[in-house]
Coordinates of C-alpha atoms and ligand atoms in Angstrom, one line a residue:
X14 CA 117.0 94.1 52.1
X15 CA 113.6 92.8 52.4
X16 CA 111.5 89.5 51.2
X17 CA 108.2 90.5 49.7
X18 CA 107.0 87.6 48.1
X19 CA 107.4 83.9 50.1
X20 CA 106.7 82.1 46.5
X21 CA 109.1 84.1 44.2
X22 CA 110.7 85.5 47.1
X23 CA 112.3 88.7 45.5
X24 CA 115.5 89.8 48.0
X25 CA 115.3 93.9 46.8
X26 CA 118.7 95.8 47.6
X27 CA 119.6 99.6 47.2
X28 CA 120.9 98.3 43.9
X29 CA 119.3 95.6 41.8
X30 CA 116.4 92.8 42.6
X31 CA 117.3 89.2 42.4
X32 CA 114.7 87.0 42.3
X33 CA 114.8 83.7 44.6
X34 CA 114.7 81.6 41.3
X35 CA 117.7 83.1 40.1
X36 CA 119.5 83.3 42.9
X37 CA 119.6 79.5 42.9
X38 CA 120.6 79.4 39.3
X39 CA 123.6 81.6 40.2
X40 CA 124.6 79.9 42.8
X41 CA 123.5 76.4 41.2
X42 CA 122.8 75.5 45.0
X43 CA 119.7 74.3 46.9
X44 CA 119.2 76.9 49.4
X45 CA 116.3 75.0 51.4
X46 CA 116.4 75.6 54.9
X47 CA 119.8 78.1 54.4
X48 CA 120.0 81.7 55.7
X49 CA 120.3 84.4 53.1
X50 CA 122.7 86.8 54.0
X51 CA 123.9 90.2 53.3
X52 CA 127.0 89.1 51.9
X53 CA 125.9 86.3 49.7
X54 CA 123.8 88.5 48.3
X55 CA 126.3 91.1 47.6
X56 CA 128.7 88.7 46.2
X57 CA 126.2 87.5 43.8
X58 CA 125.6 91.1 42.8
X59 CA 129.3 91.6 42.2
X60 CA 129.3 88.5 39.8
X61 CA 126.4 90.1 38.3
X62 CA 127.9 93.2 38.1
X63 CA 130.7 91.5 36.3
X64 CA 128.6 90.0 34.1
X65 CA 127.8 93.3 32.5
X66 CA 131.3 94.4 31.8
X67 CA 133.1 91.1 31.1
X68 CA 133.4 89.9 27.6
X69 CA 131.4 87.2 26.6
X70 CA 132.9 83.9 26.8
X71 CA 134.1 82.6 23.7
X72 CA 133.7 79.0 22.4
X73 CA 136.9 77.8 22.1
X74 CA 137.4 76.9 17.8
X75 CA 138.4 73.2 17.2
X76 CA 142.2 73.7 16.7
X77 CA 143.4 71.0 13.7
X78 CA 146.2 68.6 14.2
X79 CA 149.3 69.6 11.9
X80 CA 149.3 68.6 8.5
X81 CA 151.7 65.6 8.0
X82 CA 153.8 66.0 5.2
X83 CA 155.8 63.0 3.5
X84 CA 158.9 62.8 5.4
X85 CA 162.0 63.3 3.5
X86 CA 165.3 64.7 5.5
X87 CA 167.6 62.1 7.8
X88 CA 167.4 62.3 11.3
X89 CA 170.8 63.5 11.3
X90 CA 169.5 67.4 10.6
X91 CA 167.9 69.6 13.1
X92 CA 164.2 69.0 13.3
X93 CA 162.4 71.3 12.0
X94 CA 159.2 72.9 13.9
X95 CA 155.7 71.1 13.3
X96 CA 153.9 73.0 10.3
X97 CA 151.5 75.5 11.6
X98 CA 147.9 75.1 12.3
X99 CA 146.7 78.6 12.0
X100 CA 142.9 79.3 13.5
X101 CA 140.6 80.4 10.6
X102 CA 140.8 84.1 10.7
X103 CA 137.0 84.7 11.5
X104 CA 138.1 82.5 14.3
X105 CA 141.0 84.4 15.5
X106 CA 140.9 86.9 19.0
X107 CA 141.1 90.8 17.6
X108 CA 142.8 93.0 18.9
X109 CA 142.8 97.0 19.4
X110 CA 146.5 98.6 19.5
X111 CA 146.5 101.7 21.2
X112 CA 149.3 104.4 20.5
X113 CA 151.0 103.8 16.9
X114 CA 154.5 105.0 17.5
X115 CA 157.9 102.9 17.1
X116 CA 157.0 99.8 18.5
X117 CA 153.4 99.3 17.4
X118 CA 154.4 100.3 13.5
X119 CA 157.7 98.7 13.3
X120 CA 157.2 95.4 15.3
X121 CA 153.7 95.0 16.5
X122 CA 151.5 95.5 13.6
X123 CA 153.9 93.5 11.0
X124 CA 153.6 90.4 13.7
X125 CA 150.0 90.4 14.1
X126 CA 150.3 89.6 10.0
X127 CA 152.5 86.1 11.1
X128 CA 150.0 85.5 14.2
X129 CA 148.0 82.0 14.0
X130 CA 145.4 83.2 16.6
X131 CA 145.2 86.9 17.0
X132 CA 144.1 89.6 14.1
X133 CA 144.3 93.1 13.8
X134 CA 140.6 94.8 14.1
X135 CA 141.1 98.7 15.6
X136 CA 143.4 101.2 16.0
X137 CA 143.7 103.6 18.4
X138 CA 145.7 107.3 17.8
X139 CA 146.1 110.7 18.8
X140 CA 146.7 111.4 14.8
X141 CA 143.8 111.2 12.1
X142 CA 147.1 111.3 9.7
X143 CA 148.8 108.2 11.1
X144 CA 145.0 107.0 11.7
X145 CA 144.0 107.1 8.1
X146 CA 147.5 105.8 6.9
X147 CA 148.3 103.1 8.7
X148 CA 144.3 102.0 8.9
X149 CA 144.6 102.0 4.7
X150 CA 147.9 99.8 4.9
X151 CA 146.5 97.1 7.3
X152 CA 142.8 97.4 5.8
X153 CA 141.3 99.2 8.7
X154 CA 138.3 100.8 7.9
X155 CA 137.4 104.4 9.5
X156 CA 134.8 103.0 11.9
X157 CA 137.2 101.1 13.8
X158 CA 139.5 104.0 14.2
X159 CA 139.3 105.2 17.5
X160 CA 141.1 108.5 19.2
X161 CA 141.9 108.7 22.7
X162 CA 138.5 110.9 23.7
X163 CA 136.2 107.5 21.8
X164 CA 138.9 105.4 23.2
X165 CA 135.8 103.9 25.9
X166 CA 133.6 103.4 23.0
X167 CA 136.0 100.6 22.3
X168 CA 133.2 98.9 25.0
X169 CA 130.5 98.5 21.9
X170 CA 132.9 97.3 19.0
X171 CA 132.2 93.5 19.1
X172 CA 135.3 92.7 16.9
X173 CA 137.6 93.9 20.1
X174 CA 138.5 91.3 22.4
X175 CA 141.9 92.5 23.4
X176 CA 143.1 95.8 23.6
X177 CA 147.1 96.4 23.8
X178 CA 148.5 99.2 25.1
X179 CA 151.7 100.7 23.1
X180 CA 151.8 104.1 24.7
X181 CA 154.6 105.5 27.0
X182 CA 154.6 104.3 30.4
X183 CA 153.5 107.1 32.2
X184 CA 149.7 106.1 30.4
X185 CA 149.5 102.4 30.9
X186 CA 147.7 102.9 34.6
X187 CA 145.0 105.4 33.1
X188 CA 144.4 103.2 29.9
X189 CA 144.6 99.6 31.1
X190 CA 141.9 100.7 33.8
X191 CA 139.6 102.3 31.4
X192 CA 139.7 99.4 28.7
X193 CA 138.7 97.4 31.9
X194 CA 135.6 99.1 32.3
X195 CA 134.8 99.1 28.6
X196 CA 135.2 95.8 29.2
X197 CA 138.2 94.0 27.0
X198 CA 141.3 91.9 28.0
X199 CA 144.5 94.0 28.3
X200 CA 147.8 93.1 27.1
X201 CA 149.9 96.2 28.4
X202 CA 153.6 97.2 27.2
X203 CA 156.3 96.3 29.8
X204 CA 157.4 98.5 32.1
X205 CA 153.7 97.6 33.6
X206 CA 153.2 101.5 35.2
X207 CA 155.1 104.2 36.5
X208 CA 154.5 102.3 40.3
X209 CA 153.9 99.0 42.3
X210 CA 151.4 101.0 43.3
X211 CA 149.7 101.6 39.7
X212 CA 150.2 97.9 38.8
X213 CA 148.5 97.5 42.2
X214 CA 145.4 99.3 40.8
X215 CA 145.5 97.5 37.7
X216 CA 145.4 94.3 38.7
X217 CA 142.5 95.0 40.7
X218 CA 140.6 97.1 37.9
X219 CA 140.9 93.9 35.4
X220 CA 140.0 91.5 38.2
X221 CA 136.6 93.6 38.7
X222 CA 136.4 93.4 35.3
X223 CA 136.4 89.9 34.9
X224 CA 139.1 90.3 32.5
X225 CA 142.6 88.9 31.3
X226 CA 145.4 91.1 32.3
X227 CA 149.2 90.1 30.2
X228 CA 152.1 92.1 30.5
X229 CA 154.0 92.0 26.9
X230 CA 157.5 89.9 28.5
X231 CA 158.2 88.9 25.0
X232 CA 161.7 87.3 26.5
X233 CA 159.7 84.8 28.3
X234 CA 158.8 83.7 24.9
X235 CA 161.6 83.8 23.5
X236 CA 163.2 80.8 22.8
X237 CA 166.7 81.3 23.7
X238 CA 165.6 82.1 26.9
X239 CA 163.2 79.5 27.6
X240 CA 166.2 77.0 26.4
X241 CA 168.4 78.4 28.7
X242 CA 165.9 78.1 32.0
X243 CA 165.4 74.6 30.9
X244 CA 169.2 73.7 30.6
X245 CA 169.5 75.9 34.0
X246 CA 166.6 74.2 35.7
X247 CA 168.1 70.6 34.9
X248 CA 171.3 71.8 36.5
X249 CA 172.9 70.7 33.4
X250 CA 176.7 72.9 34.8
X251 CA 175.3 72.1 38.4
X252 CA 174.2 75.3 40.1
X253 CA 174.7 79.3 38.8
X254 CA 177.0 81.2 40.9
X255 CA 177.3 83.8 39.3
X256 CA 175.5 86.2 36.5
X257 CA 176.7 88.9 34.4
X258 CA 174.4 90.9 32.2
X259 CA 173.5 94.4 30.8
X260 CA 171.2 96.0 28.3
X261 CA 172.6 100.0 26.8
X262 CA 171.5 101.7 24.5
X263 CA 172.0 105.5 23.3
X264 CA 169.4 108.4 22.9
X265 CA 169.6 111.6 21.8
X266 CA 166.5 113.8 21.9
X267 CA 165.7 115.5 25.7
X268 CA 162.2 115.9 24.8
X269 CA 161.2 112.4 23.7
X270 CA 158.8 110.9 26.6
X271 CA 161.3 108.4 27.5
X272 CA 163.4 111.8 29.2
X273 CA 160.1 112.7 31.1
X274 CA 159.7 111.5 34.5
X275 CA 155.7 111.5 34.5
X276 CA 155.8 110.2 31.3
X277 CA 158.4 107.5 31.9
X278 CA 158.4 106.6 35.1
X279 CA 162.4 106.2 35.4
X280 CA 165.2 105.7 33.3
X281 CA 167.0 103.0 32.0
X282 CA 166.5 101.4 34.4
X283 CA 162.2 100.7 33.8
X284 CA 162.8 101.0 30.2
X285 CA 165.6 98.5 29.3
X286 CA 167.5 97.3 32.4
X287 CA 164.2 95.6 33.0
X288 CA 164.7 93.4 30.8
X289 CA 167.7 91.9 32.7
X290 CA 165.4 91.6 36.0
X291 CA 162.8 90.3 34.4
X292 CA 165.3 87.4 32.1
X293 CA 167.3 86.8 35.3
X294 CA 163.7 85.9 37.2
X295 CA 162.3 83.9 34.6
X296 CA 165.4 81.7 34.0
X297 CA 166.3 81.0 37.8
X298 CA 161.8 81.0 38.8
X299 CA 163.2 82.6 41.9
X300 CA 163.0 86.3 43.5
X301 CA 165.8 87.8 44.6
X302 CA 166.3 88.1 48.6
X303 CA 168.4 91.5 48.6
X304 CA 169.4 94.0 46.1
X305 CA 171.8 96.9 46.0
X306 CA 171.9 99.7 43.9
X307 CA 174.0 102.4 42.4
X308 CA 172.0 105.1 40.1
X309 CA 174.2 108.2 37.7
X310 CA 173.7 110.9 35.5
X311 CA 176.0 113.2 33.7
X312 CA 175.6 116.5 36.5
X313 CA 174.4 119.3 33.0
X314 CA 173.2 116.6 30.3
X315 CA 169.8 117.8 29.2
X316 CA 168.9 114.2 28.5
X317 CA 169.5 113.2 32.0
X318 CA 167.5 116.4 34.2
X319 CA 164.4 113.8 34.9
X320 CA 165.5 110.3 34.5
X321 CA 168.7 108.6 35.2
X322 CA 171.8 107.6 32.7
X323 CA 173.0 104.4 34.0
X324 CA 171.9 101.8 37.1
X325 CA 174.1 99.4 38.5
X326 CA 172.2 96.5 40.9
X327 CA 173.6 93.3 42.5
X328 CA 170.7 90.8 43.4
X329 CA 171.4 88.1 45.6
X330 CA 169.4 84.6 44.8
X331 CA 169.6 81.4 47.1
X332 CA 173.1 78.9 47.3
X333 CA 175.1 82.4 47.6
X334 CA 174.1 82.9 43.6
X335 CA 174.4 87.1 42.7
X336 CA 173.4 88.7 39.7
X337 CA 175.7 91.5 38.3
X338 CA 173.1 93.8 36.7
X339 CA 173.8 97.5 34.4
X340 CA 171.8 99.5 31.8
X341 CA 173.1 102.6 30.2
X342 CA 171.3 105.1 28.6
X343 CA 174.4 106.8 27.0
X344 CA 176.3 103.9 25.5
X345 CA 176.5 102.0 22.2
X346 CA 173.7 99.3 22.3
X347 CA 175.0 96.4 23.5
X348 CA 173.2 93.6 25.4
X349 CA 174.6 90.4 26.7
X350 CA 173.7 87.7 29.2
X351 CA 176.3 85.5 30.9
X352 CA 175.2 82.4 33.8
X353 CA 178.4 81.1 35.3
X354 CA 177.8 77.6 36.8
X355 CA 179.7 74.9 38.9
X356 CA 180.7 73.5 36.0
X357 CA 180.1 75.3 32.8
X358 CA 178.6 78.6 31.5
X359 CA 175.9 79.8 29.4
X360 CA 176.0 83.1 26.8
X361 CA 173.3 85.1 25.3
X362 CA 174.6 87.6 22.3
X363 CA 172.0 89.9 21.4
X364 CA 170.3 89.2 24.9
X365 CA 166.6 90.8 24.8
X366 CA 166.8 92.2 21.0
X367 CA 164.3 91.5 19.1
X368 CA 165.9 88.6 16.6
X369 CA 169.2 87.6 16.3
X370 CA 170.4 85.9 19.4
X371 CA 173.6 83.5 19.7
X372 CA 173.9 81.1 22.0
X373 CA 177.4 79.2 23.4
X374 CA 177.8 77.5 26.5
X375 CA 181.4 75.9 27.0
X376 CA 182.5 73.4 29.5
X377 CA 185.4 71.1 30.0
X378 CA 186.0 67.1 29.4
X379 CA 189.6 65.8 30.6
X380 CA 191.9 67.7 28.6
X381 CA 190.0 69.0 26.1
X382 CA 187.6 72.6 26.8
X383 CA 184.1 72.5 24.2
X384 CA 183.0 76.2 23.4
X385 CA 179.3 75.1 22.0
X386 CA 177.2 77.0 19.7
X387 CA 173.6 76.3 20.1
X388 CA 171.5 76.6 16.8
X389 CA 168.1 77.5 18.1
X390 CA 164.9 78.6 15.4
X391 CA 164.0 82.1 16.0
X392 CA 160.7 83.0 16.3
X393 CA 159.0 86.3 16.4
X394 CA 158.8 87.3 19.7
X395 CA 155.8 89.1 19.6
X396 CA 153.4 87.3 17.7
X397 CA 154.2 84.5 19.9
X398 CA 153.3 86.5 23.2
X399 CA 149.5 87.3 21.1
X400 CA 149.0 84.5 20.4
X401 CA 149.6 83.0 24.0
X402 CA 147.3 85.5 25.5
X403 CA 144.5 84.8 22.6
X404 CA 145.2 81.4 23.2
X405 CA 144.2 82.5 26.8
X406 CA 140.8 84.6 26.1
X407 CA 140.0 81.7 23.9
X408 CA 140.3 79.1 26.5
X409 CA 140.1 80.7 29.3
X410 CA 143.5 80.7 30.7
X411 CA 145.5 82.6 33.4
X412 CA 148.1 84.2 31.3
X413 CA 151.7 82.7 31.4
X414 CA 152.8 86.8 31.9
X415 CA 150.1 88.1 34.1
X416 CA 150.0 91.4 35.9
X417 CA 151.5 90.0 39.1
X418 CA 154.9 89.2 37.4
X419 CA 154.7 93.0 36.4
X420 CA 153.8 94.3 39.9
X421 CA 156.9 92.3 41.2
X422 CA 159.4 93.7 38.7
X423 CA 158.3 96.9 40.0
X424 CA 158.7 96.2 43.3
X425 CA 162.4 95.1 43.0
X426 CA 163.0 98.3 41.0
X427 CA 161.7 100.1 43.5
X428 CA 164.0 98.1 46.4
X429 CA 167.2 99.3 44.0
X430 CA 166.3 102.8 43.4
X431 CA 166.0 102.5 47.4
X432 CA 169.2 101.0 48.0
X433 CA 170.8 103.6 45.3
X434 CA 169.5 106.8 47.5
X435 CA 170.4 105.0 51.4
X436 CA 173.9 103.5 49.9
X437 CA 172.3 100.0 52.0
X438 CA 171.3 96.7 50.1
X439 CA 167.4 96.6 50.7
X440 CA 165.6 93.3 51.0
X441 CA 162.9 91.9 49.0
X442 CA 160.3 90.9 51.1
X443 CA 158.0 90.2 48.5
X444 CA 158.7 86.3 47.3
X445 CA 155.8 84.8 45.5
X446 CA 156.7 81.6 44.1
X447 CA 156.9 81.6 40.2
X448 CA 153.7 79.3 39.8
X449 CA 151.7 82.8 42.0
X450 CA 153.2 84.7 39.2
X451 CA 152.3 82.9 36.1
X452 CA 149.3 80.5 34.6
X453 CA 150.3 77.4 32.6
X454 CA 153.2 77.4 29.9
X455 CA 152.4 78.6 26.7
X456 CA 152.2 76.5 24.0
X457 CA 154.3 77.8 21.0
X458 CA 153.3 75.9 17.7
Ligands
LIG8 P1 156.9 105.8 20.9 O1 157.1 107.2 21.4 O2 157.5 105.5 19.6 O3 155.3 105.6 20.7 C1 154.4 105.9 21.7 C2 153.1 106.4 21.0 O4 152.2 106.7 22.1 C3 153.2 107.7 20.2 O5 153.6 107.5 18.9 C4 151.8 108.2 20.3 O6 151.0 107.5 19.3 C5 151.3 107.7 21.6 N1 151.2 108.7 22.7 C6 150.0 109.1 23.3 N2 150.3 110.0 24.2 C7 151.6 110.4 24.1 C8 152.4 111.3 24.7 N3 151.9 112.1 25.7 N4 153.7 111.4 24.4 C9 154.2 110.5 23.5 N5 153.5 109.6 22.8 C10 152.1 109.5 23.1 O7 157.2 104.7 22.0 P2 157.5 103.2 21.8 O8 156.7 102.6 20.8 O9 159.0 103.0 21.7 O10 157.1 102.6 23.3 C11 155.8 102.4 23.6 C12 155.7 101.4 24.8 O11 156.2 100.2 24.4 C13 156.5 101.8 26.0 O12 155.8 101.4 27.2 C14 157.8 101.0 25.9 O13 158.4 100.8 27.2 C15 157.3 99.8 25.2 N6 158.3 99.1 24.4 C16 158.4 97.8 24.5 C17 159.3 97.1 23.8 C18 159.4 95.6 23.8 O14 160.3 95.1 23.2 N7 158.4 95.0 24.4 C19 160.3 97.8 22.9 C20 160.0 99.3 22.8 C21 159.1 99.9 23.6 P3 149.9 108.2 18.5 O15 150.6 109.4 17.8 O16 149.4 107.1 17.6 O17 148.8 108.7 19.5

């Protein structure tokens, strides 16, 4: 580093100039009578650096209040949801899905249709077929079809803000780093990666970036869930003691990617049984201190050569609470979530499907035992997670899900496989509180 002009003072690195006038408008400081150093002036060139790859900041649209309709039904009659107050589309965040395969054709591209912030704007695919299909049935046009080899040339398409990456686990390291560089926020499928240690590099890839990092927990905006932490958090039954819950499912073809350990990661275990790790830490905001682990598969079944059949954990919380956790591979689907309290239970039917959720809790007064059912509005779960992380590119937000809550569901998988291969409970020494995991609450209109 060297000075050579005392007026303009130019500080010339390896890298890049800065001139003295706008170093002071970066760092919106008088430097009069302060030592330049090394480091200031390699921080500044990191934010500068930053600068070139981060998305421009948007200007937030003026969101419009509700419409108010005459009021007509008693208060006697659930209240229905305020009417929606959807952001002109021109307005809306766009959004790049990457890897058109079950979930991207059957449940992501319908929702973005119902989203109120977030619009569909490229597609990404390994197959001009699907490419050319799907881009004529959602009004795509052939520019903004992209392959996996003009995947980075995502980076000049200014109609991309966020790209979402659909494709098997195994790939969500490579691509969420990439669409970093190029320079777009990342909402990325659940399981995160394959490791803590992929999330790891994530994280940090996005933070470089300067850009938004969500992992796609759709329970967390789900709103059987969300009642249940609320009626949990208020200690409504007192404190949980104990909770049951699984997610199974079947499958039947070896070769899918899901049977592949690169491709995969695990078993059931990262592809469904998350769900009950991630539901159980969201209701009770707390980690789990210990977990202990018990991992199968059929000795001969093709399906099972790479990845397991069935997992079996027990995480202990604080006040003595443990959590009694399966997922089967090789079961009829069935998925259910029960919190046993001091004095009354909650049940989830359906737990983590998609729609169609029932809710009971039951409880005792005097002589008489209630058995509640609890009427709550669905939603679709996954326009509602878009729009929360538009919501958060558009106002520049920490999102509710952000990479760090998918980091530390891979950590505690990793503790159980552990525990599953010693045959000892392994502790959790990881315990960020739930507010180091998550920005602000979503706001579902
Ligand atoms: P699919 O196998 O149905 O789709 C994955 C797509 O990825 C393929 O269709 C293909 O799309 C693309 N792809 C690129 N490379 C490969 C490869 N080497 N092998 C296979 N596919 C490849 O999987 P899902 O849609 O069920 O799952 C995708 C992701 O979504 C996973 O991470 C999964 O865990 C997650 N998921 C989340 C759910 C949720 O509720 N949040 C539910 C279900 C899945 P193309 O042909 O277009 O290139």
């Amino acid at each position: 580093m060297k000075i050579v002009n005392e007026q303009e003072s130019e500080i010339l690195t390896d890298e890049k100039i800065i001139t003295r006038k706008h170093f002071l408008s970066l760092t919106g400081k008088s430097l009069i009578g302060t030592a330049v150093s090394t480091s200031m002036v390699s921080d500044l060139l990191a934010q500068e650096k930053l600068k070139a790859t981060s998305p421009p900041a948007k200007i937030p649209p003026a969101q419009d209040a509700p419409i108010e309709l005459e009021a007509w039904k008693s208060d006697v009659d659930q209240a229905s949801a305020p009417l929606p107050t959807p952001l002109a589309p021109k307005d809306r965040v766009g959004y790049a899905v990457v890897g058109l395969g079950h979930l991207a054709l059957g449940e992501i591209l319908p929702a973005l249709s119902s989203c109120k912030k977030s619009k569909l704007v490229a597609l990404v695919s390994g197959s001009p077929e699907k490419l050319e299909k799907v881009g004529k049935q959602y009004g795509i046009s052939p520019e903004n079809c992209y392959n996996y080899e003009t995947y980075d040339t995502l980076k000049d398409n200014p109609e991309v803000d966020v790209i979402y990456i659909v494709l098997p686990n195994g790939l969500h390291h490579e691509y969420v780093i990439r669409g970093a560089k190029a320079g777009k926020h990342m909402l990325c499928e659940k399981p995160m990666a394959n490791s803590s240690q992929e999330c790891r590099d994530m994280i940090t890839a996005c933070n470089e970036a300067g850009v938004k990092l969500m992992i796609a927990y759709r329970i967390q905006y789900q709103p059987h869930n969300r009642t249940l932490r609320e009626l949990i958090q208020k200690k409504e039954f007192g404190i949980p003691k104990l909770i049951e819950t699984s997610n199974n499912q079947s499958s039947a073809n070896p070769n899918h990617w899901r049977h592949k350990k690169s491709l995969a990661g695990g078993g059931a275990l990262p592809d469904i049984g998350i769900y009950c790790l991630n539901t159980l830490r969201f209701i009770l905001q707390e980690e789990p201190s210990e977990v202990f682990g018990y991992v199968y598969s059929t000795p001969g079944n093709p399906l099972f050569a790479e990845v397991e059949e069935l997992v079996s954990w027990q995480m202990r919380f604080s006040n003595g609470l443990i959590a009694n956790c399966a997922t089967h591979y090789n079961v009829h689907e069935s998925r259910q979530l029960r919190v046993l309290c001091e004095k009354g239970w909650y049940n989830i039917d359906k737990a983590y499907a998609y729609k169609g959720q029932q809710m009971q809790k039951a409880y005792a007064e005097g002589k008489i035992g209630y058995q509640d059912q609890l009427f709550i509005s669905e939603i679709n779960q996954f326009a509602a997670e878009m729009d929360h992380f538009s919501d958060c590119v558009l106002n520049n937000k920490k999102p509710f899900t952000a990479g760090e809550e998918g980091l530390q569901d891979h950590i505690i998988m990793e503790a159980i496989y552990e525990s599953a291969h010693s045959g000892k409970p392994v502790k959790i020494s990881s315990q960020p509180s739930f507010a180091e995991l998550h920005g602000p609450e979503p706001i579902l209109d």
